[in-house]
Amino acid sequence: MTQRPEPATRPTAPEPATRPTASEPAAGPKPPEPAVGPKPPEPAAGPKPPDPAVGPKRPQPAAGPKQPEPVTPAPAREPAGSPTPPEPLTRTLTPEPATSPTPPQPPTWTTAPAPPTRATAPDPATTPAAPEPPVRTTPSAPPPRTTPTGPVAPGGVHAPALRFAETRGAPLVAAPAVPPRPAPPYPPLAEPRPLAERRVWPRTFHDRLTAPLPGLKAMARFAREGAVRPGPDGLADVSRLPYAPAPLPRVDARTVAVTWAGHASWVVRIGGLTVLTDPVWSRRILGTPARLTSVGVAWEALPRVDAVVISHNHYDHLDAPTLRRLPRDTPVFVPAGLARWFQRRRFTRVTELDWWEAAELRPRDGAPAGGGTGRRAAVRFDFVPAHHWSKRSLTDTCRSLWGGWVLTDPEGQRVYFAGDTGYGHWFSRIGRRYPGIDLALLPIGAYDPRWWLADVHCDPEEAVRAAEDLGARRMAPMHWGTFVLSAEPVLEPLTRVRAAWDKAGMPREDLWDLPVGASRVLERPAEPPASSE
């Protein structure tokens, strides 16, 4: 009995060393521990889950009364804790948090539910009643949320991950894990930029290359093999190249129609505009023989040209003699870094765009969409990436950008013009960003030898795969049958693209393998029911 007041004086000493010394002479308190086995272990284990909750409080309530009450700490703790000890309990909680490393926890334990939980905690020390209050009030609630699901579960972690998965093209497997906030299916499109905007660009665009340019070894091999033209057998079918020029179809502002003039030159009628893509009306270009087939549309038969889009500066896509035929105020949409070439030739309305940028153009006569009295039509021009490069002289390699164009009319009909490109990841990203492409104009020629041209030119099978990646409803082959640029036989691209299309199980009517000079009109979307307005 005299030794237990001594433990009462031992907690008064702040040093914990008195407690181990007390435990040695307190062989008496240790036997009460076996007598009430779970209770001293509970103080020992108590500080670990809830530090101030269980551990030190049980010896101290006994020290609170200081005299007879500690004599019966184990059995008489409940009666001692019911009438008067709640106050000592709160008193001991406040000093202990002062010494404990987590001061904010005691206030939560000493709130209104604290005494009831103390009453229940001593009896069922292992029951869930004691841990439940910590889960509700203390910071131990977040750990149960993060431990079962892992660090990826919280919404704050998934949101950037899903956005990154969308920029990088991942399959978004983690999207179902966050059903409350599904990620948007496509990134938002950029706001249209002003027409003819003066801009400053980097000196080079080498960082946009998706494959390294040929080195000295490749150039030496190319010069040694000399396989840049088809043999006599490959040229034997020149007379069989499809060529069927015809008048341009009559269209209105709501109709989309395309006419293949040859190579990568198209006459696109969309949203009331007449747009030329990579116009090359010359009979010959630098470094190649004369055209195998004549231009499919006579220059005099063209309607007024409302806009021109250029994919890059190679001579078979940027033809100075053809462009000199245009009025100098013709709106021209070009890749970044190419405006100076046009400005030197006195073009006044040149709009340079970077990848994923856009501009809008309305018909000059201000025709409203659909020919009615609604808002005026505006066609959107989006510049998109391509697997290619640029060069026009010995000193301007990759000094201007390269890419393709997505033309969208006010009703949402879309035509994708790929320009010149190899096969790669850009097609799936373009398809996600511009869903519902109605027609894809894709190159299928100038691909042999593959070791030399695979990075920059699609072969027919890759073009079909690109159409699938784009999600395009229809495909029109181009970039073949006009100029001799590589070693494949002149008719091979057509036969191979038809076989690849059939093998892919695509409807045959959706492959627009047009002859040079032929046209097709895009079916107008279903008319909505007439409104009563």
Coordinates of C-alpha atoms in Angstrom, one line a residue:
M1 CA 0.0 0.0 0.0
T2 CA 2.8 2.3 0.7
Q3 CA 4.5 1.4 -2.6
R4 CA 1.4 2.4 -4.7
P5 CA 1.4 6.0 -3.5
E6 CA 5.0 5.9 -4.6
P7 CA 3.9 5.2 -8.2
A8 CA 1.5 8.0 -7.7
T9 CA 4.5 10.2 -6.9
R10 CA 6.5 8.5 -9.8
P11 CA 4.2 9.9 -12.5
T12 CA 4.8 13.3 -10.9
A13 CA 8.4 12.9 -11.8
P14 CA 8.5 13.8 -15.5
E15 CA 11.3 11.3 -16.2
P16 CA 10.2 8.1 -17.8
A17 CA 13.2 6.5 -16.1
T18 CA 11.2 6.4 -12.9
R19 CA 8.6 4.1 -14.6
P20 CA 11.1 1.4 -15.4
T21 CA 12.5 1.6 -11.9
A22 CA 9.0 1.6 -10.6
S23 CA 8.2 -1.4 -12.6
E24 CA 11.2 -3.2 -10.9
P25 CA 10.0 -2.5 -7.4
A26 CA 6.5 -2.6 -8.7
A27 CA 6.6 -6.2 -9.0
G28 CA 3.3 -5.6 -7.3
P29 CA 1.9 -3.5 -10.2
K30 CA 3.2 -6.2 -12.5
P31 CA 1.2 -8.9 -10.7
P32 CA -1.9 -6.8 -11.0
E33 CA -1.1 -6.8 -14.7
P34 CA -1.3 -10.6 -14.9
A35 CA -4.3 -10.3 -12.6
V36 CA -5.9 -7.9 -15.1
G37 CA -3.8 -9.1 -18.0
P38 CA -5.3 -7.2 -20.8
K39 CA -5.2 -3.9 -19.1
P40 CA -1.5 -3.2 -18.7
P41 CA -0.8 -4.6 -22.1
E42 CA -3.6 -2.3 -23.4
P43 CA -1.7 0.7 -22.1
A44 CA 1.4 -0.8 -23.7
A45 CA -0.4 -1.4 -27.0
G46 CA -2.6 1.6 -26.5
P47 CA -0.1 4.3 -27.3
K48 CA 0.6 2.6 -30.7
P49 CA -2.9 2.8 -32.3
P50 CA -4.3 5.7 -30.3
D51 CA -1.3 7.1 -28.3
P52 CA -3.2 9.2 -25.8
A53 CA -6.3 7.1 -25.8
V54 CA -5.7 4.1 -23.7
G55 CA -2.0 3.8 -22.7
P56 CA -1.2 6.3 -20.0
K57 CA -4.7 7.0 -19.0
R58 CA -5.3 3.8 -17.1
P59 CA -2.4 4.2 -14.6
Q60 CA -3.3 7.9 -14.2
P61 CA -6.9 7.5 -13.4
A62 CA -5.7 5.4 -10.6
A63 CA -3.3 8.3 -9.8
G64 CA -6.1 10.8 -10.0
P65 CA -7.9 9.7 -6.9
K66 CA -4.4 9.1 -5.4
Q67 CA -5.5 7.1 -2.5
P68 CA -7.9 4.1 -2.3
E69 CA -9.0 4.2 -5.9
P70 CA -5.7 3.2 -7.3
V71 CA -5.8 0.2 -4.8
T72 CA -8.5 -1.3 -7.0
P73 CA -7.4 0.0 -10.4
A74 CA -8.6 -2.9 -12.4
P75 CA -12.0 -3.8 -11.0
A76 CA -12.8 -0.5 -9.4
R77 CA -11.9 1.5 -12.5
E78 CA -15.4 1.5 -13.8
P79 CA -17.1 2.7 -10.6
A80 CA -14.3 5.1 -10.2
G81 CA -14.7 6.3 -13.8
S82 CA -18.4 6.7 -13.6
P83 CA -19.0 9.2 -10.7
T84 CA -15.9 11.3 -10.5
P85 CA -13.1 10.1 -12.7
P86 CA -14.4 11.6 -16.0
E87 CA -12.9 14.9 -14.8
P88 CA -9.6 13.3 -13.9
L89 CA -9.6 11.5 -17.2
T90 CA -10.0 14.8 -19.0
R91 CA -7.4 16.3 -16.8
T92 CA -4.9 13.5 -17.6
L93 CA -5.7 13.7 -21.3
T94 CA -4.7 17.3 -21.5
P95 CA -1.3 16.9 -19.9
E96 CA -0.5 13.8 -21.8
P97 CA -1.2 15.3 -25.2
A98 CA 1.1 18.1 -24.1
T99 CA 3.8 15.5 -23.9
S100 CA 2.5 13.3 -26.7
P101 CA 3.7 14.0 -30.3
T102 CA 0.2 14.5 -31.6
P103 CA -1.5 17.3 -29.7
P104 CA -4.5 17.7 -32.0
Q105 CA -5.7 14.1 -31.1
P106 CA -6.6 14.7 -27.4
P107 CA -9.2 17.4 -28.2
T108 CA -11.0 14.9 -30.4
W109 CA -10.8 12.2 -27.6
T110 CA -12.0 14.7 -24.9
T111 CA -15.1 15.7 -27.0
A112 CA -18.6 14.8 -25.8
P113 CA -18.4 11.2 -26.9
A114 CA -15.0 10.7 -25.1
P115 CA -16.3 9.6 -21.7
P116 CA -18.8 7.1 -23.1
T117 CA -16.1 5.6 -25.3
R118 CA -13.8 5.3 -22.2
A119 CA -16.5 3.5 -20.4
T120 CA -16.9 1.0 -23.2
A121 CA -13.2 0.9 -24.1
P122 CA -11.9 -0.7 -20.8
D123 CA -14.4 -3.5 -20.9
P124 CA -14.1 -4.6 -24.5
A125 CA -10.6 -3.3 -25.2
T126 CA -10.5 -5.3 -28.5
T127 CA -14.0 -4.5 -29.6
P128 CA -14.5 -2.2 -32.7
A129 CA -16.1 0.4 -30.5
A130 CA -12.7 1.8 -29.4
P131 CA -11.3 2.1 -32.9
E132 CA -14.5 3.5 -34.4
P133 CA -14.2 6.9 -32.7
P134 CA -10.7 7.4 -34.0
V135 CA -11.8 6.6 -37.5
R136 CA -14.5 9.2 -37.3
T137 CA -12.7 12.0 -35.7
T138 CA -9.0 11.5 -36.0
P139 CA -6.8 11.6 -39.2
S140 CA -6.8 7.8 -39.1
A141 CA -9.9 7.9 -41.4
P142 CA -7.9 8.6 -44.6
P143 CA -5.6 5.6 -44.2
P144 CA -8.5 3.1 -44.5
R145 CA -9.4 4.8 -47.8
T146 CA -5.9 4.7 -49.3
T147 CA -4.7 1.3 -48.1
P148 CA -7.4 -0.9 -49.7
T149 CA -7.3 0.7 -53.0
G150 CA -3.8 1.9 -53.3
P151 CA -2.4 5.4 -54.1
V152 CA -4.2 5.4 -57.5
A153 CA -7.6 5.3 -56.1
P154 CA -8.2 8.9 -55.0
G155 CA -9.8 11.1 -57.6
G156 CA -7.1 13.7 -57.3
V157 CA -4.6 11.2 -58.6
H158 CA -6.7 9.8 -61.4
A159 CA -7.7 13.1 -63.0
P160 CA -4.2 14.1 -64.2
A161 CA -3.5 10.5 -65.1
L162 CA -6.5 10.3 -67.3
R163 CA -5.6 13.6 -69.0
F164 CA -2.1 12.3 -69.6
A165 CA -3.4 9.1 -71.0
E166 CA -5.5 11.1 -73.4
T167 CA -2.4 13.4 -74.6
R168 CA -0.3 10.2 -74.9
G169 CA -2.9 8.0 -76.6
A170 CA -3.1 5.3 -73.8
P171 CA -6.2 3.0 -73.8
L172 CA -7.5 4.7 -70.6
V173 CA -7.9 1.4 -68.8
A174 CA -8.1 3.4 -65.5
A175 CA -11.1 5.3 -66.7
P176 CA -13.7 2.8 -65.2
A177 CA -12.0 3.3 -61.8
V178 CA -13.5 6.8 -61.6
P179 CA -17.1 6.5 -62.7
P180 CA -18.3 9.7 -61.0
R181 CA -16.0 11.8 -63.2
P182 CA -15.5 10.2 -66.6
A183 CA -12.8 11.8 -68.6
P184 CA -13.9 13.7 -71.7
P185 CA -13.5 11.4 -74.8
Y186 CA -11.6 14.0 -76.8
P187 CA -9.4 17.0 -75.9
P188 CA -11.1 20.3 -76.5
L189 CA -10.3 21.9 -79.8
A190 CA -8.2 25.1 -79.9
E191 CA -9.9 28.4 -80.3
P192 CA -9.6 29.7 -83.9
R193 CA -6.7 32.1 -84.5
P194 CA -7.0 35.4 -86.4
L195 CA -6.4 35.2 -90.1
A196 CA -3.1 36.5 -91.6
E197 CA -1.6 36.8 -88.1
R198 CA 2.0 37.7 -87.9
R199 CA 3.9 35.2 -85.7
V200 CA 7.4 34.3 -84.6
W201 CA 8.6 30.7 -84.9
P202 CA 11.7 28.8 -83.8
R203 CA 14.5 28.6 -86.3
T204 CA 14.0 24.8 -86.9
F205 CA 11.4 22.1 -86.3
H206 CA 13.8 19.2 -86.1
D207 CA 12.3 18.3 -82.7
R208 CA 9.0 17.4 -84.5
L209 CA 10.6 14.6 -86.5
T210 CA 9.2 11.2 -85.6
A211 CA 12.1 9.4 -87.2
P212 CA 15.7 10.5 -87.9
L213 CA 16.6 11.8 -91.3
P214 CA 18.8 9.5 -93.5
G215 CA 22.5 9.7 -92.6
L216 CA 25.6 9.3 -94.8
K217 CA 25.4 5.5 -94.9
A218 CA 21.8 5.6 -96.0
M219 CA 22.6 8.2 -98.7
A220 CA 25.5 6.1 -99.9
R221 CA 23.3 3.0 -100.1
F222 CA 20.6 4.9 -101.9
A223 CA 23.1 6.2 -104.5
R224 CA 24.6 2.8 -104.9
E225 CA 21.4 0.9 -105.4
G226 CA 19.8 3.6 -107.5
A227 CA 16.3 2.1 -107.1
V228 CA 14.3 5.3 -107.5
R229 CA 12.4 4.5 -110.6
P230 CA 10.4 1.5 -111.7
G231 CA 11.8 -0.8 -114.3
P232 CA 10.3 -1.3 -117.8
D233 CA 7.8 -3.8 -116.5
G234 CA 6.6 -1.4 -113.8
L235 CA 6.1 1.4 -116.5
A236 CA 4.3 -0.9 -118.9
D237 CA 0.9 -0.2 -117.3
V238 CA 1.1 3.6 -117.7
S239 CA -1.6 3.5 -120.3
R240 CA -3.9 1.7 -117.9
L241 CA -3.8 4.4 -115.2
P242 CA -7.3 5.5 -114.5
Y243 CA -8.1 8.9 -116.0
A244 CA -11.6 10.2 -116.4
P245 CA -11.9 14.0 -116.3
A246 CA -15.5 15.3 -115.9
P247 CA -17.2 18.6 -115.1
L248 CA -17.3 19.6 -111.4
P249 CA -20.5 18.7 -109.7
R250 CA -23.0 21.4 -108.8
V251 CA -23.1 21.9 -105.0
D252 CA -24.6 24.2 -102.5
A253 CA -23.3 25.5 -99.1
R254 CA -24.4 22.3 -97.3
T255 CA -22.8 19.9 -99.8
V256 CA -19.3 18.4 -99.6
A257 CA -17.7 17.2 -102.8
V258 CA -14.2 16.3 -103.8
T259 CA -12.5 16.1 -107.2
W260 CA -9.1 14.5 -107.7
A261 CA -6.9 16.6 -109.9
G262 CA -3.9 14.2 -109.5
H263 CA -1.2 13.5 -107.0
A264 CA -2.1 15.4 -103.8
S265 CA -4.2 18.1 -105.5
W266 CA -7.9 18.1 -104.7
V267 CA -10.7 20.5 -105.4
V268 CA -12.7 20.4 -102.1
R269 CA -16.2 22.0 -102.1
I270 CA -17.2 22.4 -98.4
G271 CA -19.4 24.9 -96.6
G272 CA -19.8 27.1 -99.6
L273 CA -16.0 27.3 -100.2
T274 CA -13.8 26.0 -103.0
V275 CA -10.5 24.9 -101.4
L276 CA -7.4 23.6 -103.3
T277 CA -5.1 21.2 -101.5
D278 CA -1.4 21.2 -102.5
P279 CA -2.2 22.6 -106.0
V280 CA 0.2 21.3 -108.6
W281 CA -1.0 22.1 -112.1
S282 CA 2.4 22.0 -113.7
R283 CA 3.4 19.3 -116.2
R284 CA 6.8 18.8 -114.5
I285 CA 8.3 19.4 -111.1
L286 CA 12.0 19.6 -110.1
G287 CA 13.8 16.3 -110.1
T288 CA 11.1 14.1 -111.7
P289 CA 10.0 13.1 -115.1
A290 CA 6.9 14.7 -116.6
R291 CA 3.4 13.7 -115.4
L292 CA 2.2 10.3 -116.2
T293 CA -1.4 11.6 -116.3
S294 CA -2.6 15.1 -117.2
V295 CA -4.2 17.3 -114.6
G296 CA -7.8 16.1 -114.0
V297 CA -9.3 19.6 -113.9
A298 CA -8.4 22.3 -116.3
W299 CA -7.5 25.5 -114.6
E300 CA -10.0 27.5 -116.6
A301 CA -12.8 25.1 -115.4
L302 CA -12.2 25.9 -111.7
P303 CA -14.7 28.0 -109.8
R304 CA -13.4 31.0 -107.9
V305 CA -10.8 29.6 -105.4
D306 CA -11.7 30.7 -101.9
A307 CA -8.7 29.1 -100.1
V308 CA -5.6 27.1 -100.5
V309 CA -4.1 24.6 -97.9
I310 CA -0.4 23.5 -98.1
S311 CA 0.9 20.5 -96.3
H312 CA 4.6 21.1 -96.6
N313 CA 7.2 22.7 -98.9
H314 CA 8.4 19.7 -101.1
Y315 CA 8.2 20.5 -104.8
D316 CA 5.5 18.0 -105.5
H317 CA 3.2 19.7 -102.9
L318 CA 4.3 23.4 -103.2
D319 CA 4.4 24.5 -106.8
A320 CA 5.4 28.1 -107.5
P321 CA 4.2 28.2 -111.1
T322 CA 0.7 27.0 -110.1
L323 CA 0.4 29.5 -107.2
R324 CA 1.4 32.4 -109.4
R325 CA -2.0 31.8 -111.2
L326 CA -3.9 32.7 -108.1
P327 CA -4.9 36.2 -107.0
R328 CA -2.6 37.6 -104.4
D329 CA -5.5 38.1 -101.9
T330 CA -6.4 34.4 -101.9
P331 CA -6.5 33.1 -98.3
V332 CA -3.7 30.6 -97.9
F333 CA -3.3 28.3 -94.9
V334 CA 0.3 27.0 -94.4
P335 CA 2.4 25.3 -91.8
A336 CA 4.4 27.3 -89.3
G337 CA 7.4 28.9 -90.8
L338 CA 6.2 28.9 -94.4
A339 CA 4.5 32.3 -94.6
R340 CA 7.7 34.1 -95.7
W341 CA 7.8 32.1 -98.8
F342 CA 4.3 33.3 -99.8
Q343 CA 4.9 36.9 -98.6
R344 CA 8.0 37.1 -100.9
R345 CA 5.5 36.3 -103.7
R346 CA 3.2 39.1 -102.5
F347 CA 0.4 37.0 -101.0
T348 CA -1.3 39.1 -98.5
R349 CA -3.6 36.7 -96.6
V350 CA -1.3 34.0 -95.4
T351 CA -2.2 32.2 -92.1
E352 CA 0.5 30.1 -90.4
L353 CA -0.6 27.4 -87.9
D354 CA 1.1 25.0 -85.6
W355 CA -0.1 21.5 -85.0
W356 CA -3.5 21.4 -83.3
E357 CA -4.2 25.0 -84.1
A358 CA -7.1 26.2 -86.3
A359 CA -8.6 29.2 -88.1
E360 CA -12.0 29.9 -89.7
L361 CA -13.0 31.3 -93.0
R362 CA -16.4 32.4 -94.3
P363 CA -17.5 32.6 -97.9
R364 CA -16.9 35.9 -99.5
D365 CA -20.5 36.4 -100.4
G366 CA -21.5 35.8 -96.8
A367 CA -23.8 32.9 -97.6
P368 CA -25.6 31.6 -94.5
A369 CA -25.3 28.0 -93.6
G370 CA -27.7 25.9 -95.5
G371 CA -28.7 28.7 -97.8
G372 CA -31.3 30.0 -95.4
T373 CA -31.4 33.0 -93.1
G374 CA -29.4 31.5 -90.2
R375 CA -25.9 32.4 -89.1
R376 CA -23.3 32.8 -91.7
A377 CA -21.3 29.7 -92.6
A378 CA -17.7 29.3 -91.4
V379 CA -15.4 26.5 -92.3
R380 CA -12.8 25.5 -89.8
F381 CA -9.3 24.7 -90.9
D382 CA -7.3 22.6 -88.4
F383 CA -3.6 21.9 -88.9
V384 CA -2.7 18.4 -87.6
P385 CA 0.6 16.4 -87.3
A386 CA 2.1 14.1 -89.9
H387 CA 5.1 11.7 -90.0
H388 CA 7.2 13.6 -92.6
W389 CA 9.7 16.4 -92.9
S390 CA 10.4 19.5 -94.9
K391 CA 13.2 20.7 -97.3
R392 CA 13.3 22.9 -100.4
S393 CA 16.9 23.8 -100.7
L394 CA 20.3 22.8 -99.3
T395 CA 20.0 25.0 -96.3
D396 CA 16.4 24.9 -95.1
T397 CA 16.0 21.4 -93.8
C398 CA 13.0 21.3 -91.4
R399 CA 12.9 25.1 -91.2
S400 CA 9.2 25.0 -91.7
L401 CA 6.6 22.6 -90.3
W402 CA 4.7 19.8 -92.1
G403 CA 1.3 18.2 -91.5
G404 CA -2.3 17.6 -92.7
W405 CA -5.6 19.5 -92.6
V406 CA -9.0 18.8 -91.2
L407 CA -11.8 20.8 -92.8
T408 CA -15.0 21.0 -90.9
D409 CA -18.2 22.7 -92.2
P410 CA -20.8 24.4 -90.0
E411 CA -22.9 21.2 -89.9
G412 CA -20.0 19.1 -88.6
Q413 CA -19.0 17.3 -91.8
R414 CA -15.3 16.6 -91.9
V415 CA -12.7 16.0 -94.6
Y416 CA -9.2 15.0 -93.6
F417 CA -6.3 15.8 -96.0
A418 CA -3.2 13.9 -94.9
G419 CA -0.7 15.6 -97.3
D420 CA 2.4 13.5 -97.3
T421 CA 3.0 11.2 -94.3
G422 CA 4.2 7.8 -93.1
Y423 CA 2.3 5.6 -90.8
G424 CA 2.4 6.1 -87.1
H425 CA 0.7 7.1 -83.9
W426 CA -0.6 10.5 -85.1
F427 CA -3.6 8.9 -86.9
S428 CA -5.2 7.5 -83.8
R429 CA -4.7 10.9 -82.0
I430 CA -6.2 12.8 -84.9
G431 CA -9.2 10.4 -84.9
R432 CA -9.8 11.0 -81.2
R433 CA -9.5 14.7 -81.4
Y434 CA -11.7 15.0 -84.5
P435 CA -14.2 12.2 -84.3
G436 CA -16.6 11.4 -87.1
I437 CA -14.3 12.1 -90.1
D438 CA -16.5 11.6 -93.1
L439 CA -13.7 11.3 -95.7
A440 CA -10.0 10.7 -95.4
L441 CA -7.7 11.7 -98.3
L442 CA -4.7 9.4 -97.7
P443 CA -1.5 8.8 -99.7
I444 CA -0.8 5.3 -101.0
G445 CA 2.2 5.7 -103.4
A446 CA 5.9 6.5 -103.4
Y447 CA 6.8 3.8 -100.9
D448 CA 9.4 1.6 -102.5
P449 CA 12.1 0.9 -101.3
R450 CA 10.7 0.6 -97.8
W451 CA 14.1 0.9 -96.1
W452 CA 14.4 4.3 -97.6
L453 CA 10.8 5.6 -97.5
A454 CA 8.9 3.8 -94.8
D455 CA 9.2 6.6 -92.3
V456 CA 7.8 9.3 -94.5
H457 CA 5.4 7.5 -97.0
C458 CA 2.6 5.1 -96.3
D459 CA 2.2 2.0 -98.4
P460 CA -1.3 0.9 -99.3
E461 CA -1.8 -1.5 -96.4
E462 CA -0.6 1.2 -93.9
A463 CA -3.0 3.7 -95.5
V464 CA -5.9 1.4 -94.9
R465 CA -4.8 1.0 -91.3
A466 CA -4.5 4.8 -91.0
A467 CA -8.1 5.1 -92.1
E468 CA -9.1 2.7 -89.4
D469 CA -7.1 4.5 -86.8
L470 CA -8.8 7.8 -87.8
G471 CA -12.2 6.3 -87.6
A472 CA -12.9 7.6 -91.1
R473 CA -16.1 6.5 -92.8
R474 CA -14.6 6.7 -96.2
M475 CA -11.1 6.8 -97.8
A476 CA -10.0 8.3 -101.0
P477 CA -6.5 7.2 -102.2
M478 CA -4.1 9.8 -103.6
H479 CA -0.3 10.4 -104.1
W480 CA 0.0 7.8 -106.9
G481 CA -0.4 7.5 -110.6
T482 CA 0.8 11.1 -111.4
F483 CA 4.5 11.5 -110.8
V484 CA 7.2 8.8 -110.7
L485 CA 8.8 9.3 -107.3
S486 CA 9.8 5.8 -106.3
A487 CA 10.4 2.3 -107.6
E488 CA 7.1 0.5 -107.3
P489 CA 5.2 -0.3 -110.5
V490 CA 2.7 2.4 -111.4
L491 CA -0.4 0.4 -110.9
E492 CA 0.6 -1.5 -107.8
P493 CA -0.6 1.0 -105.3
L494 CA -4.2 0.7 -106.6
T495 CA -4.3 -3.1 -106.6
R496 CA -2.8 -3.3 -103.2
V497 CA -5.1 -0.8 -101.6
R498 CA -8.1 -2.6 -102.9
A499 CA -6.9 -5.9 -101.6
A500 CA -6.1 -4.4 -98.2
W501 CA -9.5 -2.7 -98.0
D502 CA -11.3 -6.0 -98.7
K503 CA -9.1 -7.8 -96.3
A504 CA -10.0 -5.3 -93.6
G505 CA -13.7 -6.1 -94.2
M506 CA -14.6 -2.5 -95.0
P507 CA -17.5 -1.8 -97.3
R508 CA -16.4 -1.6 -100.9
E509 CA -18.5 1.5 -101.6
D510 CA -16.6 3.4 -98.9
L511 CA -13.3 3.1 -100.8
W512 CA -13.3 6.0 -103.2
D513 CA -10.6 4.9 -105.6
L514 CA -11.3 7.7 -108.1
P515 CA -9.7 8.1 -111.5
V516 CA -7.8 11.3 -112.0
G517 CA -10.4 14.0 -112.8
A518 CA -13.3 12.2 -111.2
S519 CA -15.6 13.6 -108.4
R520 CA -17.7 12.3 -105.6
V521 CA -20.3 14.0 -103.5
L522 CA -20.6 13.3 -99.8
E523 CA -24.0 12.2 -98.8
R524 CA -25.7 14.9 -96.8
P525 CA -26.6 13.9 -93.2
A526 CA -30.2 13.0 -92.5
E527 CA -32.4 16.1 -92.3
P528 CA -33.9 16.9 -88.9
P529 CA -37.6 17.2 -88.7
A530 CA -38.9 20.6 -89.8
S531 CA -39.5 22.9 -86.9
S532 CA -42.6 25.0 -86.4
E533 CA -40.6 28.2 -86.2

